[in-house]
C-alpha cells in the first residue's frame, strides 16, 4: 500500500524519512474535501446503480409473472376461462309469461254501418262527415254522417211505385167484389131454377096421376056397361085407349121433369164451381197485388231506415275510437277500412266504438305452446237472467207477452250490459297478472279473465303460428289509460317458495339431459340435475344438487372446452 499522492505545493509531498506513518495518519485524519470532479463522478455512479436496480426489477417482472402463471395453471387448469361461481341456495321461483298486448275497454259499444248494400253495389255509401278520433261525446251526439243523396232519390222513386201498386190493389179488390156479387146472383138463380124444376115435377106428376086414375075408373065402368049391354064395344075401346094414352103421357112428363130437375141441380153445382173459381182467381189477384204492395212498402221502409241510419249517434257517453281492422294493422287485405270523408263504407262493418272508460282491460295473444298453462276465470250461471226474462214476460199480456218471450235473449243481453242483471259469476278467479304501460310509472295489477277456445293465426306473415286471444282485466282505474295503448302483460303461472334454485344460465342441456358443473375441492364435477319450475332468471333444482354447493354460473366456455356440448348416450355424472 502506498499513500495517495498529495496535491502539488503541499509541504507533505516530500516527507522526511521516518515520518511516513505519521503522514498517513495525518492524511486519514484530514477532513474529506472532494473536488467538484469527484463529486460529479460519485453522483453518476449513484445514478447508474439506481438504473441498474430498476432494470433488474423490470427484467424480473415477466419472469415472476410467468412463474406465478405456471404455479396457478398447475393449481387450477380452468383459470383462464373466467369462471364465476354461484352458491346453491333456497329461494322463490316464479314462473311468468310475458306477452305484448293492447289496452281496450271491458265494455265497448260498437257502431256498425246499418245502411244496406243495394243492387249488387260493392259498397253501401260513403262518409260525408265524421267526428275526430278520441273525442269525448255524450249520449245522442252525432258522430258520423253518411251520404244519403242516392237513398233519397230512390225513396222518391219508390214512393211513386208504391202509389201505382196501391192503385192496382184497389182495382183488384173492386174486381173481386164484382165477381163475388155475380157469383152470388148466379148461384141464387141456379138454386131457384132447381126449386122451380122440383115444384113442376111434383105438381105435374100429381095431375098426371089424378088423370090416370080417372081414366082407369072410366075404362072400368065402360067395361061393365058393355057387359050389361048399355054401351057398345067401340066406346069401351075408346075409353081404354085414352087410359093408355094418359099412362104414356104421365111417364113422358115424369121423364121430362126429372131431366129438367137434374139439369137444375147440375146448374147449381156449375154456378157454385164457376163462382168459386172466379172468386179464387180474384182473391189470388188481390193477394198477389197485396204482396207486391207489401214488398214495395217494405222497400220504402228500408229506404227510410237507411236514410235515418246515415246519421249515426252515440248510444252512450264515452270517447270515440275509430275501428281499425286486423288487416289494417298488419297492412294486408284489399280494403284498408280507413275512416275519412269520402271513403266508402260497407254494410255491417264496424265503424267506431264508444268504450266505457271506467273499466279497462288488455287483449293479448298467447302462443299455443304455453296456452295450456294459462288459466282464465271460471264462471257459472246464476239463473238471474232467466228470472228476469220470466218476470218481463209475465208483466205483459196477449201478443205483447209472446213478443217479449221471443225477444228475451236480446232483453237479457241489454240488461246484462246495463248492469241490471248478472248472468254469470266467477267461481274461480284466473291467474294474477301485472300490466306495464309506457305512459305510467307504476305497475298495474289484474287477472286473466277470458281466453278464446279456438286458436287463430297470428297474422298474414306468420300464417303457421297459432295464438289464443286472451283478455287480462285491470284492477285499478287510471284516467291516463286509453284504448289502443300498448301494454306488456306478465301472467304469474306458478310460484314456489323455499326451493333450491340456480340462475338459468348455470344449467346446460344436451340431448334432453340437463347438467351443471359443481366445484368439489379444486376440481369441477359435471353433475346431471332434474329441474322444475323456471323463469327467465332462476330454475328450480329438484335433484342432483345440495344446498351450499358452488356451481359454475357461466359454464358454456368450460363445456365447449371439455366437449360436453355434444350429444351423450350415457347419463352418469363424471368429473
Coordinates of C-alpha atoms in Angstrom, one line a residue:
X1 CA 0.0 0.0 0.0
X2 CA 1.2 3.4 -0.8
X3 CA -0.3 6.7 0.4
X4 CA -2.2 8.7 -2.1
X5 CA -0.4 11.5 -3.9
X6 CA -0.7 14.9 -2.3
X7 CA -1.6 17.9 -4.1
X8 CA 1.2 20.0 -5.5
X9 CA 2.6 22.6 -3.1
X10 CA 1.7 20.5 -0.1
X11 CA 4.6 20.5 2.3
X12 CA 3.9 16.9 3.0
X13 CA 4.9 16.0 -0.6
X14 CA 8.4 15.3 0.5
X15 CA 8.2 13.8 3.9
X16 CA 11.3 13.2 5.8
X17 CA 12.5 9.6 6.3
X18 CA 10.8 8.1 9.3
X19 CA 7.9 10.3 9.1
X20 CA 5.8 8.1 6.6
X21 CA 3.5 6.6 9.2
X22 CA 2.7 10.0 10.7
X23 CA 2.0 11.4 7.3
X24 CA -0.5 8.6 6.6
X25 CA -2.2 9.2 9.9
X26 CA -2.4 12.9 9.2
X27 CA -3.9 12.1 5.8
X28 CA -6.5 9.8 7.2
X29 CA -7.4 12.4 9.9
X30 CA -7.6 15.2 7.4
X31 CA -11.2 16.4 6.6
X32 CA -12.8 14.9 3.4
X33 CA -12.9 17.7 0.9
X34 CA -13.5 16.1 -2.5
X35 CA -13.2 18.1 -5.6
X36 CA -16.0 19.0 -8.0
X37 CA -14.9 16.4 -10.4
X38 CA -15.0 13.8 -7.6
X39 CA -18.5 14.9 -6.6
X40 CA -19.7 14.5 -10.2
X41 CA -18.2 11.0 -10.5
X42 CA -19.9 9.9 -7.3
X43 CA -23.3 11.3 -8.5
X44 CA -23.0 9.4 -11.8
X45 CA -22.2 6.2 -10.0
X46 CA -25.3 6.5 -7.8
X47 CA -27.5 7.1 -10.8
X48 CA -26.1 4.2 -12.7
X49 CA -26.7 2.0 -9.6
X50 CA -30.4 3.1 -9.5
X51 CA -30.9 2.5 -13.2
X52 CA -29.3 -1.0 -12.8
X53 CA -31.6 -1.9 -9.9
X54 CA -34.7 -0.7 -11.8
X55 CA -33.7 -2.5 -15.0
X56 CA -33.1 -5.7 -12.9
X57 CA -36.6 -5.4 -11.4
X58 CA -38.2 -4.8 -14.8
X59 CA -36.4 -7.8 -16.1
X60 CA -37.6 -9.9 -13.2
X61 CA -41.3 -9.0 -13.6
X62 CA -42.1 -11.1 -16.7
X63 CA -40.2 -14.0 -15.2
X64 CA -42.2 -13.6 -11.9
X65 CA -45.5 -13.4 -13.9
X66 CA -44.6 -16.4 -15.8
X67 CA -43.6 -18.3 -12.7
X68 CA -46.9 -17.2 -11.0
X69 CA -48.9 -18.2 -14.1
X70 CA -47.2 -21.6 -14.2
X71 CA -48.0 -22.1 -10.5
X72 CA -51.6 -21.0 -10.9
X73 CA -52.1 -23.2 -14.1
X74 CA -50.7 -26.1 -12.2
X75 CA -53.1 -25.5 -9.4
X76 CA -56.4 -24.5 -11.4
X77 CA -56.4 -25.5 -15.1
X78 CA -59.6 -23.5 -15.8
X79 CA -58.3 -20.2 -14.5
X80 CA -58.2 -18.6 -18.0
X81 CA -61.9 -19.4 -18.7
X82 CA -63.1 -16.6 -16.5
X83 CA -65.5 -18.8 -14.5
X84 CA -67.9 -17.4 -11.9
X85 CA -69.4 -19.4 -9.1
X86 CA -72.9 -19.4 -7.6
X87 CA -73.9 -20.9 -4.3
X88 CA -76.8 -23.2 -4.4
X89 CA -79.4 -21.6 -2.1
X90 CA -83.1 -21.8 -1.3
X91 CA -85.5 -19.1 -2.5
X92 CA -88.6 -18.3 -4.5
X93 CA -89.1 -19.3 -8.2
X94 CA -91.9 -17.6 -10.0
X95 CA -92.9 -18.9 -13.5
X96 CA -94.3 -16.0 -15.5
X97 CA -95.4 -15.4 -19.1
X98 CA -94.7 -12.1 -20.7
X99 CA -96.7 -11.0 -23.7
X100 CA -97.4 -7.8 -25.6
X101 CA -101.0 -6.5 -25.8
X102 CA -103.3 -3.6 -26.4
X103 CA -105.4 -1.7 -23.9
X104 CA -109.1 -1.6 -24.5
X105 CA -112.3 -1.1 -22.6
X106 CA -114.1 -4.0 -21.0
X107 CA -117.4 -2.8 -22.4
X108 CA -117.4 -1.5 -26.0
X109 CA -120.5 -0.3 -27.8
X110 CA -119.7 -0.9 -31.5
X111 CA -121.2 1.4 -34.1
X112 CA -121.9 -0.6 -37.3
X113 CA -122.8 0.6 -40.8
X114 CA -126.5 -0.3 -41.0
X115 CA -127.0 1.1 -44.5
X116 CA -127.7 -1.8 -46.8
X117 CA -125.8 -2.7 -50.0
X118 CA -128.3 -2.3 -52.8
X119 CA -128.5 -3.5 -56.4
X120 CA -125.3 -5.5 -56.1
X121 CA -123.2 -2.5 -55.1
X122 CA -119.9 -3.3 -53.6
X123 CA -120.4 -0.6 -51.0
X124 CA -123.3 0.9 -49.1
X125 CA -122.4 4.6 -49.3
X126 CA -119.6 7.0 -48.5
X127 CA -118.7 9.1 -45.4
X128 CA -120.0 12.7 -45.6
X129 CA -118.7 13.8 -42.2
X130 CA -117.3 12.3 -39.0
X131 CA -116.1 13.4 -35.6
X132 CA -112.4 13.3 -34.7
X133 CA -111.0 10.2 -33.2
X134 CA -110.7 10.4 -29.4
X135 CA -113.4 13.0 -29.0
X136 CA -115.5 12.8 -25.8
X137 CA -119.2 12.6 -26.6
X138 CA -122.5 12.4 -24.8
X139 CA -125.3 10.1 -25.5
X140 CA -127.2 11.2 -28.6
X141 CA -124.4 13.3 -30.1
X142 CA -123.9 12.9 -33.8
X143 CA -120.6 11.2 -34.5
X144 CA -120.9 10.4 -38.3
X145 CA -123.0 11.4 -41.3
X146 CA -123.1 9.2 -44.4
X147 CA -124.1 10.3 -47.8
X148 CA -127.8 9.8 -48.4
X149 CA -128.3 11.5 -51.7
X150 CA -128.8 8.3 -53.7
X151 CA -131.0 6.9 -51.0
X152 CA -133.3 9.9 -51.1
X153 CA -133.6 9.7 -54.9
X154 CA -134.6 6.0 -54.5
X155 CA -137.0 6.9 -51.8
X156 CA -138.9 9.3 -54.1
X157 CA -139.0 6.7 -56.9
X158 CA -140.2 4.1 -54.5
X159 CA -142.9 6.4 -53.3
X160 CA -144.3 6.7 -56.9
X161 CA -144.0 3.0 -57.4
X162 CA -145.8 2.4 -54.2
X163 CA -148.7 4.6 -55.3
X164 CA -149.1 2.6 -58.5
X165 CA -149.1 -0.7 -56.7
X166 CA -151.8 0.6 -54.3
X167 CA -154.0 1.6 -57.3
X168 CA -153.6 -1.9 -58.8
X169 CA -154.5 -3.5 -55.5
X170 CA -157.6 -1.3 -55.2
X171 CA -158.6 -2.3 -58.8
X172 CA -158.2 -6.0 -57.9
X173 CA -160.2 -5.6 -54.8
X174 CA -163.1 -4.0 -56.7
X175 CA -163.0 -6.7 -59.3
X176 CA -163.1 -9.3 -56.6
X177 CA -166.2 -7.6 -55.1
X178 CA -167.9 -7.7 -58.5
X179 CA -167.1 -11.3 -59.1
X180 CA -168.4 -12.2 -55.6
X181 CA -171.7 -10.4 -56.4
X182 CA -172.0 -12.1 -59.8
X183 CA -171.3 -15.4 -58.2
X184 CA -173.9 -14.8 -55.5
X185 CA -176.6 -13.9 -58.2
X186 CA -175.6 -16.9 -60.4
X187 CA -175.9 -19.4 -57.6
X188 CA -179.2 -18.0 -56.4
X189 CA -180.6 -18.2 -59.9
X190 CA -179.4 -21.8 -60.3
X191 CA -180.9 -22.7 -56.9
X192 CA -184.2 -21.0 -57.9
X193 CA -184.2 -23.0 -61.2
X194 CA -183.7 -26.2 -59.2
X195 CA -186.6 -25.3 -57.0
X196 CA -188.9 -24.5 -59.9
X197 CA -188.0 -27.8 -61.7
X198 CA -188.7 -29.7 -58.5
X199 CA -192.0 -27.9 -57.9
X200 CA -193.0 -28.5 -61.6
X201 CA -192.1 -32.2 -61.3
X202 CA -194.2 -32.6 -58.2
X203 CA -197.2 -30.7 -59.5
X204 CA -197.5 -32.2 -63.0
X205 CA -196.9 -35.7 -61.6
X206 CA -199.8 -35.2 -59.2
X207 CA -202.1 -34.0 -62.0
X208 CA -201.0 -36.8 -64.3
X209 CA -201.6 -39.5 -61.7
X210 CA -205.0 -38.0 -60.9
X211 CA -206.0 -38.0 -64.6
X212 CA -204.7 -41.6 -65.0
X213 CA -206.9 -42.6 -62.0
X214 CA -209.9 -41.0 -63.7
X215 CA -209.4 -42.9 -67.0
X216 CA -208.8 -46.1 -65.1
X217 CA -212.2 -45.7 -63.4
X218 CA -213.9 -44.7 -66.6
X219 CA -212.4 -47.7 -68.5
X220 CA -213.6 -50.0 -65.8
X221 CA -217.1 -48.5 -65.8
X222 CA -217.2 -48.7 -69.7
X223 CA -216.3 -52.4 -69.5
X224 CA -219.2 -53.1 -67.1
X225 CA -221.6 -51.2 -69.3
X226 CA -220.6 -53.2 -72.3
X227 CA -221.3 -56.4 -70.4
X228 CA -224.7 -55.1 -69.4
X229 CA -225.5 -54.0 -72.9
X230 CA -225.7 -50.4 -72.1
X231 CA -222.6 -49.4 -74.1
X232 CA -221.1 -50.6 -77.3
X233 CA -217.6 -52.1 -77.6
X234 CA -216.4 -49.2 -79.6
X235 CA -217.0 -46.7 -76.8
X236 CA -215.3 -49.0 -74.3
X237 CA -212.3 -49.4 -76.6
X238 CA -212.0 -45.6 -76.9
X239 CA -212.0 -45.2 -73.2
X240 CA -209.3 -47.9 -72.9
X241 CA -207.2 -46.1 -75.5
X242 CA -207.5 -42.8 -73.6
X243 CA -206.4 -44.7 -70.4
X244 CA -203.3 -46.0 -72.2
X245 CA -202.6 -42.5 -73.6
X246 CA -202.9 -41.0 -70.1
X247 CA -200.4 -43.6 -68.7
X248 CA -197.9 -42.8 -71.5
X249 CA -198.3 -39.0 -71.0
X250 CA -197.6 -39.4 -67.3
X251 CA -194.5 -41.4 -67.9
X252 CA -193.2 -38.9 -70.5
X253 CA -194.0 -36.0 -68.3
X254 CA -192.1 -37.7 -65.4
X255 CA -189.1 -38.3 -67.5
X256 CA -189.1 -34.7 -68.9
X257 CA -189.5 -33.1 -65.5
X258 CA -186.8 -35.4 -63.9
X259 CA -184.4 -34.4 -66.6
X260 CA -185.1 -30.7 -66.1
X261 CA -184.6 -31.2 -62.3
X262 CA -181.3 -32.9 -62.8
X263 CA -180.3 -30.0 -65.1
X264 CA -181.3 -27.5 -62.5
X265 CA -179.3 -29.4 -59.8
X266 CA -176.3 -29.5 -62.1
X267 CA -176.8 -25.8 -62.8
X268 CA -176.5 -25.1 -59.1
X269 CA -173.2 -27.1 -58.9
X270 CA -171.9 -25.4 -62.0
X271 CA -172.8 -22.0 -60.7
X272 CA -171.1 -22.7 -57.4
X273 CA -168.0 -24.2 -59.1
X274 CA -167.6 -21.3 -61.6
X275 CA -168.2 -18.8 -58.8
X276 CA -165.6 -20.4 -56.6
X277 CA -163.1 -20.4 -59.5
X278 CA -163.8 -16.8 -60.3
X279 CA -163.6 -15.9 -56.6
X280 CA -160.4 -17.8 -56.1
X281 CA -158.8 -16.1 -59.2
X282 CA -159.9 -12.7 -58.0
X283 CA -158.6 -13.4 -54.5
X284 CA -155.3 -14.6 -55.8
X285 CA -155.0 -11.5 -57.9
X286 CA -155.8 -9.4 -54.8
X287 CA -153.2 -11.3 -52.7
X288 CA -150.6 -11.1 -55.4
X289 CA -151.0 -7.3 -55.7
X290 CA -151.2 -7.0 -51.9
X291 CA -147.9 -8.9 -51.6
X292 CA -146.3 -6.7 -54.3
X293 CA -147.6 -3.7 -52.4
X294 CA -146.2 -5.1 -49.1
X295 CA -142.8 -5.6 -50.7
X296 CA -142.9 -2.1 -52.1
X297 CA -143.8 -0.7 -48.7
X298 CA -141.0 -2.8 -47.1
X299 CA -138.6 -1.3 -49.7
X300 CA -139.8 2.2 -48.8
X301 CA -139.5 1.5 -45.1
X302 CA -135.9 0.1 -45.6
X303 CA -135.0 3.2 -47.6
X304 CA -136.4 5.4 -44.9
X305 CA -134.5 3.4 -42.3
X306 CA -131.3 3.6 -44.3
X307 CA -131.7 7.4 -44.6
X308 CA -132.1 7.5 -40.8
X309 CA -129.1 5.3 -40.3
X310 CA -127.0 7.7 -42.4
X311 CA -126.9 9.8 -39.2
X312 CA -125.0 7.9 -36.6
X313 CA -125.3 9.0 -32.9
X314 CA -123.5 7.9 -29.8
X315 CA -125.6 5.4 -27.8
X316 CA -123.9 6.3 -24.6
X317 CA -121.4 8.6 -23.0
X318 CA -117.7 7.9 -23.8
X319 CA -114.9 8.5 -26.1
X320 CA -115.0 7.9 -29.9
X321 CA -112.5 5.3 -31.1
X322 CA -112.1 4.6 -34.8
X323 CA -112.3 0.9 -35.7
X324 CA -109.0 -0.5 -37.1
X325 CA -109.2 -4.0 -38.5
X326 CA -106.6 -6.6 -38.0
X327 CA -105.8 -6.4 -41.8
X328 CA -105.2 -2.7 -41.5
X329 CA -102.9 -3.2 -38.5
X330 CA -100.8 -5.7 -40.4
X331 CA -101.1 -3.8 -43.7
X332 CA -102.8 -6.6 -45.6
X333 CA -106.1 -7.0 -47.3
X334 CA -107.6 -5.3 -50.3
X335 CA -109.8 -3.0 -48.2
X336 CA -107.9 -1.0 -45.6
X337 CA -111.1 0.3 -43.9
X338 CA -109.8 3.9 -43.5
X339 CA -112.3 6.2 -41.9
X340 CA -112.2 9.6 -43.7
X341 CA -114.5 11.9 -45.5
X342 CA -115.3 10.4 -49.0
X343 CA -114.2 6.9 -48.1
X344 CA -116.6 4.0 -48.8
X345 CA -118.4 2.1 -46.0
X346 CA -119.8 -1.4 -46.1
X347 CA -122.9 -3.0 -44.7
X348 CA -122.5 -4.5 -41.2
X349 CA -118.9 -3.3 -41.0
X350 CA -117.7 -1.8 -37.7
X351 CA -117.0 1.9 -38.0
X352 CA -116.4 3.2 -34.4
X353 CA -116.8 2.1 -30.8
X354 CA -117.7 4.0 -27.7
X355 CA -115.8 2.4 -24.9
X356 CA -116.7 2.6 -21.2
X357 CA -113.6 4.1 -19.8
X358 CA -114.4 3.1 -16.2
X359 CA -113.2 -0.4 -16.6
X360 CA -110.2 -1.3 -18.8
X361 CA -108.5 -4.5 -19.9
X362 CA -105.7 -5.7 -22.1
X363 CA -106.1 -8.0 -25.1
X364 CA -103.1 -10.2 -25.8
X365 CA -102.2 -13.1 -28.0
X366 CA -100.9 -16.2 -26.2
X367 CA -98.8 -18.7 -28.2
X368 CA -100.3 -22.2 -28.5
X369 CA -97.2 -23.7 -26.8
X370 CA -98.0 -22.0 -23.5
X371 CA -101.8 -21.9 -23.8
X372 CA -102.3 -25.0 -21.5
X373 CA -100.6 -23.2 -18.6
X374 CA -102.8 -20.1 -18.7
X375 CA -106.0 -20.3 -16.6
X376 CA -108.7 -17.7 -17.0
X377 CA -111.8 -17.1 -14.9
X378 CA -114.2 -19.9 -14.4
X379 CA -117.8 -18.7 -14.4
X380 CA -121.1 -20.3 -13.6
X381 CA -124.7 -19.4 -14.5
X382 CA -126.6 -17.5 -11.8
X383 CA -130.0 -18.1 -13.3
X384 CA -130.9 -14.5 -12.8
X385 CA -131.2 -13.9 -16.5
X386 CA -134.0 -16.5 -16.8
X387 CA -135.8 -15.0 -13.8
X388 CA -135.5 -11.5 -15.4
X389 CA -136.9 -12.8 -18.7
X390 CA -139.8 -14.6 -17.0
X391 CA -140.7 -11.5 -15.0
X392 CA -140.6 -9.3 -18.1
X393 CA -142.8 -11.8 -19.9
X394 CA -145.4 -12.2 -17.2
X395 CA -145.7 -8.5 -16.7
X396 CA -147.3 -8.3 -20.2
X397 CA -150.4 -9.9 -21.7
X398 CA -151.6 -11.4 -25.0
X399 CA -149.4 -10.8 -28.0
X400 CA -147.1 -8.5 -26.0
X401 CA -146.2 -11.5 -23.8
X402 CA -145.3 -13.5 -26.9
X403 CA -143.2 -10.7 -28.3
X404 CA -141.4 -10.3 -25.0
X405 CA -140.7 -14.1 -24.9
X406 CA -139.2 -14.1 -28.4
X407 CA -137.1 -11.0 -27.6
X408 CA -135.9 -12.3 -24.2
X409 CA -132.3 -13.1 -25.3
X410 CA -131.9 -9.5 -26.6
X411 CA -133.5 -8.1 -23.5
X412 CA -131.2 -10.2 -21.3
X413 CA -128.2 -9.0 -23.2
X414 CA -129.1 -5.4 -22.9
X415 CA -129.9 -5.8 -19.2
X416 CA -126.6 -7.5 -18.6
X417 CA -124.7 -4.7 -20.4
X418 CA -126.6 -2.1 -18.4
X419 CA -125.8 -3.9 -15.1
X420 CA -129.4 -4.6 -14.3
X421 CA -128.9 -8.4 -14.1
X422 CA -125.8 -10.6 -13.6
X423 CA -125.9 -13.6 -15.8
X424 CA -122.6 -15.2 -14.7
X425 CA -120.5 -15.1 -11.6
X426 CA -116.8 -16.0 -11.1
X427 CA -116.5 -19.3 -9.3
X428 CA -112.7 -19.5 -9.6
X429 CA -110.6 -16.4 -10.4
X430 CA -108.0 -16.5 -13.2
X431 CA -104.3 -16.2 -12.7
X432 CA -102.9 -12.9 -11.4
X433 CA -101.1 -10.6 -13.7
X434 CA -99.1 -7.4 -13.9
X435 CA -99.6 -4.8 -16.6
X436 CA -96.9 -2.3 -17.6
X437 CA -97.9 0.8 -19.5
X438 CA -95.3 3.1 -21.0
X439 CA -97.2 6.2 -20.0
X440 CA -97.4 5.1 -16.3
X441 CA -94.5 5.0 -13.9
X442 CA -96.0 2.2 -11.9
X443 CA -97.2 -1.4 -12.4
X444 CA -100.9 -2.2 -12.6
X445 CA -102.4 -5.4 -11.3
X446 CA -105.0 -7.6 -12.9
X447 CA -106.0 -11.1 -13.7
X448 CA -106.7 -13.4 -16.7
X449 CA -110.5 -13.3 -17.3
X450 CA -111.1 -14.8 -20.8
X451 CA -109.3 -16.9 -23.4
X452 CA -110.6 -18.0 -26.7
X453 CA -111.4 -21.7 -27.1
X454 CA -110.2 -21.8 -30.7
X455 CA -106.8 -20.7 -31.9
X456 CA -106.3 -18.2 -34.7
X457 CA -103.4 -17.3 -36.9
X458 CA -101.1 -14.6 -35.6
X459 CA -101.1 -12.6 -38.8
X460 CA -100.8 -13.0 -42.6
X461 CA -97.0 -13.0 -42.4
X462 CA -96.9 -15.8 -39.7
X463 CA -99.8 -17.8 -41.0
X464 CA -98.5 -21.0 -39.5
X465 CA -98.2 -19.5 -35.9
X466 CA -101.4 -20.2 -33.9
X467 CA -102.3 -18.0 -30.9
X468 CA -105.2 -17.7 -28.5
X469 CA -106.8 -14.3 -27.8
X470 CA -106.6 -13.7 -24.1
X471 CA -108.1 -10.9 -22.0
X472 CA -106.5 -9.6 -18.8
X473 CA -108.6 -7.2 -16.7
X474 CA -107.0 -4.2 -15.0
X475 CA -108.0 -3.8 -11.3
X476 CA -107.0 -0.1 -11.0
X477 CA -108.9 2.8 -12.7
X478 CA -106.5 5.2 -14.4
X479 CA -107.6 8.2 -16.3
X480 CA -104.5 8.1 -18.4
X481 CA -105.4 4.7 -19.9
X482 CA -106.8 5.0 -23.4
X483 CA -107.9 2.3 -25.9
X484 CA -105.1 1.4 -28.3
X485 CA -102.2 1.9 -25.8
X486 CA -99.6 -0.8 -26.0
X487 CA -99.0 -2.8 -22.9
X488 CA -96.8 -5.6 -21.5
X489 CA -98.6 -8.3 -19.6
X490 CA -96.9 -10.5 -17.1
X491 CA -99.0 -13.5 -16.2
X492 CA -98.0 -15.4 -13.0
X493 CA -98.4 -19.0 -14.0
X494 CA -97.0 -20.6 -10.8
X495 CA -94.9 -19.7 -7.7
X496 CA -92.8 -21.9 -5.3
X497 CA -91.1 -20.8 -2.1
X498 CA -88.1 -22.3 -0.3
X499 CA -86.9 -24.4 -3.2
X500 CA -83.3 -25.0 -4.4
X501 CA -82.6 -22.7 -7.3
X502 CA -79.9 -21.6 -9.6
X503 CA -79.6 -18.9 -12.3
X504 CA -80.9 -20.3 -15.6
X505 CA -77.5 -19.8 -17.4
X506 CA -75.9 -22.2 -14.9
X507 CA -77.8 -25.2 -16.4
X508 CA -76.9 -26.6 -19.8
X509 CA -79.0 -29.1 -21.8
X510 CA -77.7 -31.6 -24.4
X511 CA -79.9 -34.3 -25.8
X512 CA -82.6 -33.8 -23.3
X513 CA -80.1 -34.2 -20.4
X514 CA -79.6 -31.1 -18.1
X515 CA -76.3 -30.7 -16.2
X516 CA -74.1 -28.2 -14.5
X517 CA -70.5 -28.0 -13.1
X518 CA -70.1 -28.3 -9.3
X519 CA -66.8 -27.2 -7.6
X520 CA -65.5 -30.1 -5.5
X521 CA -62.3 -29.1 -3.8
X522 CA -60.1 -27.8 -6.7
X523 CA -61.8 -29.9 -9.3
X524 CA -65.0 -29.3 -11.3
X525 CA -67.5 -32.1 -11.5
X526 CA -70.1 -32.5 -14.2
X527 CA -73.5 -33.1 -12.4
X528 CA -76.8 -34.2 -14.0
X529 CA -79.7 -32.4 -12.5
X530 CA -83.5 -32.6 -12.6
X531 CA -85.2 -29.2 -12.9
X532 CA -88.7 -28.0 -12.1
X533 CA -90.2 -24.5 -12.4
X534 CA -88.2 -21.9 -14.2
X535 CA -88.4 -18.4 -15.5
X536 CA -86.0 -16.0 -17.2
X537 CA -83.9 -15.7 -14.1
X538 CA -84.0 -18.8 -11.9
X539 CA -84.6 -22.5 -12.3
X540 CA -85.8 -24.9 -9.6
X541 CA -83.5 -27.8 -8.8
X542 CA -85.3 -31.0 -7.8
X543 CA -82.5 -33.5 -7.9
X544 CA -78.7 -33.5 -8.3
X545 CA -77.5 -30.7 -6.0
X546 CA -77.3 -29.9 -2.3
X547 CA -77.8 -26.6 -0.6
X548 CA -74.5 -24.8 -0.1
X549 CA -72.6 -26.3 -3.1
X550 CA -70.9 -24.0 -5.5
X551 CA -71.8 -24.2 -9.2
X552 CA -70.2 -22.6 -12.2
X553 CA -72.5 -19.7 -13.2
X554 CA -71.2 -19.3 -16.7
X555 CA -70.4 -22.9 -17.8
X556 CA -70.7 -22.7 -21.6
X557 CA -67.0 -22.0 -22.3
X558 CA -66.0 -24.8 -19.9
X559 CA -68.4 -27.2 -21.6
X560 CA -67.1 -26.3 -25.0
X561 CA -63.5 -26.9 -23.9
X562 CA -64.4 -30.2 -22.3
X563 CA -66.6 -31.3 -25.3
X564 CA -69.7 -31.6 -23.1
X565 CA -72.0 -29.9 -25.6
X566 CA -72.1 -32.9 -27.9
X567 CA -75.0 -35.4 -27.5
X568 CA -74.3 -38.1 -24.9
X569 CA -75.5 -41.6 -24.7
X570 CA -74.7 -42.1 -21.1
X571 CA -76.4 -40.3 -18.3
X572 CA -73.9 -40.9 -15.4
X573 CA -72.1 -38.0 -13.9
X574 CA -68.4 -37.7 -14.3
X575 CA -65.8 -35.2 -13.0

